[in-house]
Short mmCIF file of C-alpha atoms in Angstrom, two decimals:
data_model
loop_
_atom_site.label_atom_id
_atom_site.label_comp_id
_atom_site.label_asym_id
_atom_site.label_seq_id
_atom_site.Cartn_x
_atom_site.Cartn_y
_atom_site.Cartn_z
CA MET V 76 -17.51 -33.27 19.82
CA SER V 77 -20.34 -34.64 17.75
CA PRO V 78 -20.65 -34.34 14.24
CA ILE V 79 -23.72 -31.57 14.91
CA ALA V 80 -21.75 -29.41 17.44
CA SER V 81 -18.38 -29.26 14.24
CA ASP V 82 -21.82 -28.51 12.44
CA ALA V 83 -22.39 -25.84 14.27
CA VAL V 84 -19.14 -23.95 15.17
CA GLY V 85 -18.04 -24.65 11.67
CA GLY V 86 -21.42 -22.77 10.62
CA ASP V 87 -20.73 -20.03 12.82
CA LEU V 88 -17.26 -19.25 11.74
CA PHE V 89 -18.24 -19.47 8.20
CA ALA V 90 -20.11 -16.55 8.87
CA ALA V 91 -18.01 -15.03 10.52
CA ASN V 92 -15.37 -15.36 7.73
CA LEU V 93 -18.55 -14.23 5.23
CA LYS V 94 -18.95 -11.05 7.65
CA GLY V 95 -15.23 -10.10 7.57
CA SER V 96 -15.15 -10.43 4.08
CA LEU V 97 -18.18 -7.97 3.75
CA LEU V 98 -16.38 -5.61 5.59
CA ALA V 99 -12.83 -5.93 3.88
CA VAL V 100 -14.68 -5.38 0.66
CA ALA V 101 -16.33 -2.08 1.56
CA SER V 102 -13.15 -0.93 2.95
CA SER V 103 -11.51 -1.54 -0.27
CA ALA V 104 -13.87 0.72 -2.04
CA PHE V 105 -13.87 3.20 0.42
CA ILE V 106 -9.44 3.50 0.33
CA GLY V 107 -9.39 3.02 -2.88
CA VAL V 108 -11.96 6.48 -3.24
CA SER V 109 -9.36 8.25 -0.39
CA PHE V 110 -6.36 7.26 -2.60
CA ILE V 111 -7.97 9.58 -5.49
CA VAL V 112 -9.39 12.00 -3.00
CA LYS V 113 -6.13 12.20 -0.38
CA LYS V 114 -3.96 12.18 -4.68
CA LYS V 115 -6.36 15.80 -5.61
CA GLY V 116 -5.81 17.51 -2.37
CA LEU V 117 -2.13 16.92 -2.05
CA ARG V 118 -1.80 18.72 -5.47
CA ARG V 119 -3.33 21.75 -4.26
CA ALA V 120 -1.43 22.15 -1.02
CA GLY V 121 1.29 21.62 -3.42
CA ALA V 122 0.98 23.98 -5.77
CA ALA V 123 0.54 26.72 -3.23
CA GLY V 124 3.04 25.59 -0.98
CA ALA V 125 5.99 23.17 -0.14
CA ARG V 126 4.96 19.59 -1.11
CA ALA V 127 4.47 16.25 1.14
CA GLY V 128 7.19 14.89 -0.29
CA VAL V 129 9.65 17.43 0.31
CA GLY V 130 8.64 17.47 3.91
CA GLY V 131 5.87 20.46 3.68
CA TYR V 132 2.60 19.88 5.38
CA GLY V 133 0.87 22.77 3.93
CA TYR V 134 -1.89 19.73 2.64
CA LEU V 135 -3.10 19.78 6.57
CA LEU V 136 -4.62 22.85 6.06
CA GLU V 137 -5.91 21.51 2.43
CA PRO V 138 -10.23 20.60 2.61
CA LEU V 139 -10.09 18.16 -0.01
CA TRP V 140 -6.97 15.91 1.81
CA TRP V 141 -9.81 15.86 5.07
CA VAL V 142 -12.50 14.76 3.24
CA GLY V 143 -10.20 11.90 1.64
CA MET V 144 -8.85 11.47 5.46
CA VAL V 145 -12.33 11.31 6.09
CA THR V 146 -12.73 7.93 3.60
CA MET V 147 -9.83 6.15 4.41
CA LEU V 148 -11.12 6.17 7.73
CA VAL V 149 -14.60 5.23 7.06
CA GLY V 150 -13.10 2.62 5.06
CA GLU V 151 -10.18 1.98 7.95
CA ILE V 152 -13.08 1.58 10.31
CA ALA V 153 -14.28 -1.27 8.75
CA ASN V 154 -11.46 -3.02 7.46
CA PHE V 155 -11.08 -2.43 11.56
CA ILE V 156 -13.99 -4.61 12.36
CA ALA V 157 -13.24 -7.27 9.67
CA TYR V 158 -10.36 -8.40 11.96
CA MET V 159 -12.65 -8.64 14.85
CA PHE V 160 -14.36 -11.47 12.71
CA ALA V 161 -12.21 -12.84 10.31
CA PRO V 162 -8.06 -13.82 9.99
CA ALA V 163 -5.59 -11.41 8.67
CA VAL V 164 -5.10 -13.96 5.46
CA LEU V 165 -8.75 -13.57 4.36
CA VAL V 166 -8.16 -9.94 5.20
CA THR V 167 -5.49 -8.54 4.10
CA PRO V 168 -4.95 -9.33 0.63
CA LEU V 169 -8.88 -8.44 -0.48
CA GLY V 170 -7.39 -4.78 -0.17
CA ALA V 171 -6.13 -5.11 -3.39
CA LEU V 172 -9.87 -4.57 -4.22
CA SER V 173 -9.14 -0.68 -3.40
CA ILE V 174 -5.95 -0.86 -6.64
CA ILE V 175 -8.99 -1.68 -8.42
CA VAL V 176 -11.18 1.54 -7.97
CA SER V 177 -8.32 3.65 -7.49
CA ALA V 178 -7.21 3.05 -10.98
CA VAL V 179 -10.17 3.31 -12.55
CA LEU V 180 -10.88 6.85 -10.57
CA ALA V 181 -7.47 7.85 -11.41
CA HIS V 182 -8.36 7.28 -14.51
CA PHE V 183 -11.13 9.84 -15.14
CA THR V 184 -10.14 12.05 -12.52
CA LEU V 185 -6.53 12.40 -12.16
CA ASN V 186 -5.82 11.22 -15.92
CA GLU V 187 -3.52 8.23 -15.23
CA LYS V 188 -4.58 6.75 -18.17
CA LEU V 189 -5.78 2.56 -17.46
CA HIS V 190 -5.03 0.66 -21.10
CA ARG V 191 -7.08 -2.48 -21.98
CA VAL V 192 -4.58 -4.79 -20.20
CA GLY V 193 -5.84 -3.03 -17.22
CA ILE V 194 -8.84 -4.42 -16.89
CA LEU V 195 -7.12 -8.03 -17.21
CA GLY V 196 -5.58 -7.17 -14.02
CA CYS V 197 -8.19 -5.70 -12.27
CA GLY V 198 -9.62 -9.33 -13.05
CA LEU V 199 -7.03 -10.78 -11.68
CA CYS V 200 -7.23 -9.10 -8.50
CA ILE V 201 -11.06 -10.56 -8.70
CA VAL V 202 -10.21 -14.16 -9.11
CA GLY V 203 -7.60 -14.58 -7.16
CA SER V 204 -9.77 -12.30 -3.70
CA THR V 205 -12.13 -14.67 -5.02
CA MET V 206 -10.03 -17.99 -4.30
CA ILE V 207 -8.71 -16.48 -1.49
CA ILE V 208 -12.36 -16.36 0.43
CA LEU V 209 -13.45 -19.71 -0.47
CA HIS V 210 -10.17 -21.06 0.62
CA ALA V 211 -9.30 -19.18 3.57
CA PRO V 212 -8.66 -20.53 7.30
CA GLN V 213 -11.59 -20.72 10.38
CA GLU V 214 -9.95 -19.16 12.44
CA ARG V 215 -11.08 -19.13 16.34
CA THR V 216 -11.21 -15.36 18.66
CA PRO V 217 -8.73 -15.71 21.64
CA SER V 218 -10.48 -15.81 24.80
CA SER V 219 -9.00 -13.01 26.12
CA VAL V 220 -6.39 -10.42 25.47
CA GLU V 221 -4.16 -12.35 27.52
CA HIS V 222 -4.65 -15.39 25.38
CA ILE V 223 -3.60 -12.03 23.02
CA TRP V 224 -0.58 -10.71 24.74
CA HIS V 225 0.82 -14.51 24.53
CA LEU V 226 0.78 -15.41 21.27
CA ALA V 227 2.90 -11.43 20.62
CA THR V 228 5.39 -12.15 23.10
CA GLN V 229 6.55 -15.64 21.69
CA PRO V 230 9.95 -15.62 20.83
CA SER V 231 9.18 -16.51 16.94
CA PHE V 232 7.15 -12.88 16.35
CA LEU V 233 8.85 -10.94 18.67
CA CYS V 234 12.11 -11.68 16.38
CA TYR V 235 9.93 -10.43 13.33
CA ALA V 236 8.66 -7.38 15.52
CA ALA V 237 11.93 -6.50 16.43
CA ILE V 238 13.42 -6.94 12.63
CA ALA V 239 10.36 -4.75 11.60
CA VAL V 240 11.45 -2.02 13.99
CA GLY V 241 15.16 -2.58 12.73
CA VAL V 242 14.27 -2.24 9.46
CA SER V 243 12.01 0.88 9.38
CA LEU V 244 14.44 2.66 11.20
CA PHE V 245 17.39 2.21 9.08
CA LEU V 246 14.28 3.18 6.02
CA MET V 247 13.69 6.69 7.97
CA LEU V 248 16.86 7.75 9.33
CA TYR V 249 19.24 6.93 6.83
CA CYS V 250 17.97 6.42 3.60
CA ALA V 251 14.76 8.27 3.56
CA PRO V 252 16.32 11.43 3.84
CA ARG V 253 18.85 10.50 0.70
CA TYR V 254 16.90 8.36 -1.54
CA GLY V 255 13.48 8.83 -0.90
CA GLN V 256 12.91 11.32 -3.88
CA THR V 257 14.05 8.80 -6.48
CA ASN V 258 13.14 5.25 -5.15
CA ILE V 259 9.47 4.53 -4.18
CA ILE V 260 10.85 1.15 -2.00
CA VAL V 261 11.96 3.35 0.62
CA TYR V 262 8.73 5.27 1.96
CA VAL V 263 6.39 2.46 0.37
CA GLY V 264 8.66 -0.54 2.43
CA ILE V 265 8.54 2.21 5.66
CA CYS V 266 3.87 1.99 4.77
CA SER V 267 4.68 -1.87 4.16
CA VAL V 268 6.81 -2.59 7.58
CA ILE V 269 5.01 -0.45 10.07
CA GLY V 270 1.58 -1.72 8.53
CA SER V 271 2.19 -5.72 9.17
CA LEU V 272 2.61 -4.50 12.98
CA THR V 273 -0.82 -2.61 12.62
CA VAL V 274 -2.75 -5.14 11.63
CA MET V 275 -1.42 -7.08 14.37
CA SER V 276 -1.75 -4.58 17.28
CA ILE V 277 -5.06 -3.69 15.57
CA LYS V 278 -6.34 -6.80 15.59
CA ALA V 279 -5.20 -6.92 19.09
CA VAL V 280 -7.86 -4.28 20.42
CA GLY V 281 -10.70 -5.31 17.50
CA ILE V 282 -10.73 -8.91 19.36
CA ALA V 283 -10.99 -6.78 22.92
CA ILE V 284 -13.18 -5.12 21.58
CA LYS V 285 -15.61 -7.91 20.48
CA LEU V 286 -15.18 -9.93 24.28
CA THR V 287 -15.65 -6.35 26.27
CA ILE V 288 -19.38 -6.02 24.40
CA GLU V 289 -19.68 -9.83 24.77
CA GLY V 290 -19.33 -9.34 27.92
CA ILE V 291 -15.75 -10.06 29.08
CA ASN V 292 -14.32 -6.53 29.95
CA GLN V 293 -10.84 -6.66 28.82
CA ALA V 294 -10.68 -3.05 29.74
CA GLY V 295 -8.74 -3.53 32.37
CA TYR V 296 -6.31 -6.06 31.33
CA PHE V 297 -2.62 -3.26 30.41
CA GLN V 298 -1.98 -5.63 27.49
CA THR V 299 -4.83 -3.90 25.96
CA TRP V 300 -3.69 -0.53 26.40
CA VAL V 301 -0.33 -1.01 25.29
CA PHE V 302 -1.60 -2.86 22.19
CA ALA V 303 -3.42 0.42 21.26
CA VAL V 304 -0.93 2.85 22.14
CA VAL V 305 1.33 0.76 19.14
CA SER V 306 -2.21 0.71 16.51
CA ALA V 307 -1.88 4.68 17.19
CA THR V 308 1.81 4.82 16.79
CA CYS V 309 1.62 2.52 14.34
CA ILE V 310 -1.01 4.32 11.88
CA VAL V 311 0.96 8.05 12.66
CA ILE V 312 3.74 6.55 11.03
CA GLN V 313 1.85 5.36 8.33
CA LEU V 314 -0.26 7.77 7.53
CA VAL V 315 3.80 10.66 7.13
CA TYR V 316 4.64 8.14 4.88
CA LEU V 317 1.70 7.21 2.74
CA ASN V 318 1.32 11.34 1.92
CA LYS V 319 5.07 11.14 1.16
CA ALA V 320 4.99 8.13 -0.98
CA LEU V 321 1.49 9.59 -2.84
CA ASP V 322 2.92 13.03 -3.48
CA THR V 323 5.79 12.24 -4.82
CA PHE V 324 4.94 9.27 -6.59
CA ASN V 325 2.60 7.54 -9.46
CA THR V 326 -0.46 6.58 -7.43
CA ALA V 327 -1.01 3.25 -10.28
CA VAL V 328 3.14 3.13 -8.72
CA VAL V 329 2.66 2.91 -5.43
CA SER V 330 -0.37 1.68 -5.24
CA PRO V 331 0.12 -1.95 -6.52
CA ILE V 332 3.63 -1.54 -4.61
CA TYR V 333 2.55 -0.91 -1.37
CA TYR V 334 -0.24 -3.96 -1.69
CA ALA V 335 2.21 -6.54 -2.52
CA MET V 336 4.20 -5.62 0.19
CA PHE V 337 2.37 -4.45 2.67
CA THR V 338 -0.11 -8.07 2.21
CA THR V 339 2.75 -9.87 2.24
CA LEU V 340 4.77 -8.69 5.17
CA THR V 341 1.51 -9.02 6.82
CA ILE V 342 0.26 -12.78 6.40
CA LEU V 343 4.30 -13.28 7.08
CA ALA V 344 3.40 -11.89 10.19
CA SER V 345 -0.39 -12.83 11.14
CA ALA V 346 0.94 -17.26 10.24
CA ILE V 347 3.96 -16.62 12.72
CA MET V 348 1.64 -14.47 15.89
CA PHE V 349 -1.72 -16.29 14.98
CA LYS V 350 -1.06 -19.76 13.60
CA ASP V 351 -3.38 -18.91 10.86
CA TRP V 352 -2.56 -21.88 8.88
CA SER V 353 -2.39 -24.26 11.29
CA GLY V 354 -4.07 -27.28 10.91
CA GLN V 355 -5.81 -25.88 7.71
CA ARG V 356 -5.62 -28.62 4.40
CA ALA V 357 -2.40 -28.93 2.22
CA SER V 358 -4.50 -28.13 -0.49
CA ASN V 359 -6.52 -24.81 1.15
CA ILE V 360 -2.84 -23.46 1.86
CA ALA V 361 -1.93 -24.24 -1.64
CA SER V 362 -4.91 -22.67 -2.78
CA GLU V 363 -4.58 -19.76 -0.94
CA ILE V 364 -0.78 -18.98 -1.72
CA CYS V 365 -2.46 -19.79 -5.54
CA GLY V 366 -4.95 -17.05 -4.79
CA PHE V 367 -2.31 -14.14 -3.01
CA LEU V 368 -0.18 -14.81 -6.95
CA THR V 369 -2.47 -14.23 -8.83
CA VAL V 370 -4.11 -11.06 -7.15
CA LEU V 371 -0.53 -9.98 -6.87
CA ALA V 372 0.24 -10.61 -11.35
CA GLY V 373 -3.01 -8.36 -11.32
CA THR V 374 -1.30 -5.49 -9.61
CA VAL V 375 1.71 -6.15 -11.13
CA VAL V 376 -0.01 -6.11 -15.07
CA LEU V 377 -2.65 -3.34 -13.74
CA HIS V 378 1.01 -1.43 -12.58
CA SER V 379 2.50 -2.22 -15.88
CA THR V 380 -0.29 -1.12 -18.13
CA ARG V 381 -0.81 2.42 -16.16
CA GLU V 382 1.38 5.77 -17.55
CA PRO V 383 4.00 7.37 -15.24
CA ASP V 384 3.15 10.89 -14.10
CA GLN V 385 4.63 13.29 -16.35
CA THR V 386 7.80 14.95 -15.14
CA THR V 387 7.11 18.51 -14.60
CA SER V 388 10.70 19.82 -12.82
CA ALA V 389 12.18 22.19 -13.95
CA ASP V 390 15.40 20.20 -14.68
CA LEU V 391 14.23 19.00 -17.46
CA TYR V 392 13.18 21.79 -19.15
CA ALA V 393 17.12 24.00 -19.91
CA PRO V 394 17.26 26.14 -22.51
CA LEU V 395 19.96 24.22 -24.84
CA PRO V 396 23.65 26.13 -25.34
CA PRO V 397 23.65 28.23 -28.43
CA LYS V 398 26.60 25.92 -30.18
CA ILE V 399 24.71 22.59 -30.56
CA TYR V 400 26.60 19.76 -31.40
CA TRP V 401 24.83 16.53 -32.84
CA HIS V 402 25.25 13.23 -34.96
CA ILE V 403 23.08 12.71 -37.34
CA GLN V 404 22.74 9.54 -38.71
CA GLY V 405 20.83 8.13 -41.78
CA ASN V 406 20.86 5.10 -44.44
CA GLY V 407 23.99 3.31 -41.11
CA ASP V 408 26.47 6.72 -42.05
CA ILE V 409 27.16 8.64 -39.56
CA GLY V 410 27.27 12.32 -40.78
CA LYS V 411 30.00 14.73 -39.76
CA GLN V 412 29.13 16.93 -36.32
CA ARG V 413 27.31 20.42 -37.18
CA GLU V 414 27.12 23.49 -35.62
CA ASP V 415 24.36 25.39 -35.14
CA ASP V 416 24.05 29.22 -34.36
CA SER V 417 20.92 30.18 -35.48
CA LEU V 418 19.70 28.69 -31.74
CA THR V 419 19.44 31.07 -29.21
CA CYS V 420 19.54 30.19 -25.83
CA GLU V 421 15.64 31.22 -25.64
CA PHE V 422 14.93 27.65 -27.53
CA ILE V 423 14.07 25.30 -25.29
CA THR V 424 13.05 21.47 -25.82
CA VAL V 425 13.10 17.52 -24.93
CA VAL V 426 15.18 15.82 -26.28
CA ARG V 427 17.09 12.38 -25.25
CA GLN V 428 20.26 13.73 -23.73
CA ASP V 429 22.68 11.04 -25.38
CA TYR V 430 22.21 12.65 -28.88
CA PHE V 431 24.66 14.96 -28.03
CA VAL V 432 27.71 15.26 -27.20
#
């Protein structure tokens, strides 16, 4: 290929990456807003009936939740189109920007406080995202859905897919009923593992649509419909368990953990299936990894400075017994146990349990 032709191809690939980046940023903004709107809808639904975290589906009748869903749908459509133009290694990490949007909005609308150090976390996310954009690989679009099918049926990717499905089933069938309400990794883990497969199948469908629009019809291939069915199935599973996670845990906790796990697994799946880093210089790969780690550090900082939800469980606020024995410590000496008969069963307080015997 002549230098002029090579420059032209390189310019086209850069333009495609730029389009994908802009769409990914817009997607993050919509998805960040949807987190907040859906959370408010889930709270309203939980106040009127069974919460989503314990298996309730009352949120389906809550208009505010549907507004959040429509907002998320707009964001996901933008994200879907972004995958048509740019590699997953570029598009997926930019999802960190949705964390910034949700963190700022949660501070003002959900009373989930964002401290000053959290601003540093937001800055790290932006810097890392910029590094990823500048050093992203320039991906060549597969020539047909059959080519994508060939990539998806490689032994290496089939092995990854089998492990992902096995882990998801284990989390859904064994861990979720036992530990879902107390361990955030269960619900978020399901969303993340299934999400990596969602991105691969959605990218395949997006490329098929793009080729069809360009005049190379892909609707006649059964592989297109297989990818579409896998995409729809994975999306439904993700939505169910994401709702459970949002209803059970603080948005400030769910967002960064979900981002870290989902992005890591998606980059891994994309590297296995599409060979995103094949032919790239080591310096560019190192810069992309550093950018991702910077974004990851930003999400951790952002999460560490946020306050958890105030627990409203009845178990935390319980009547104390009429007679309470405790140790009084002062000036390094431990006093005798004391008994107080003046307290009644109506006396309710919140104390550190280890102070009582």
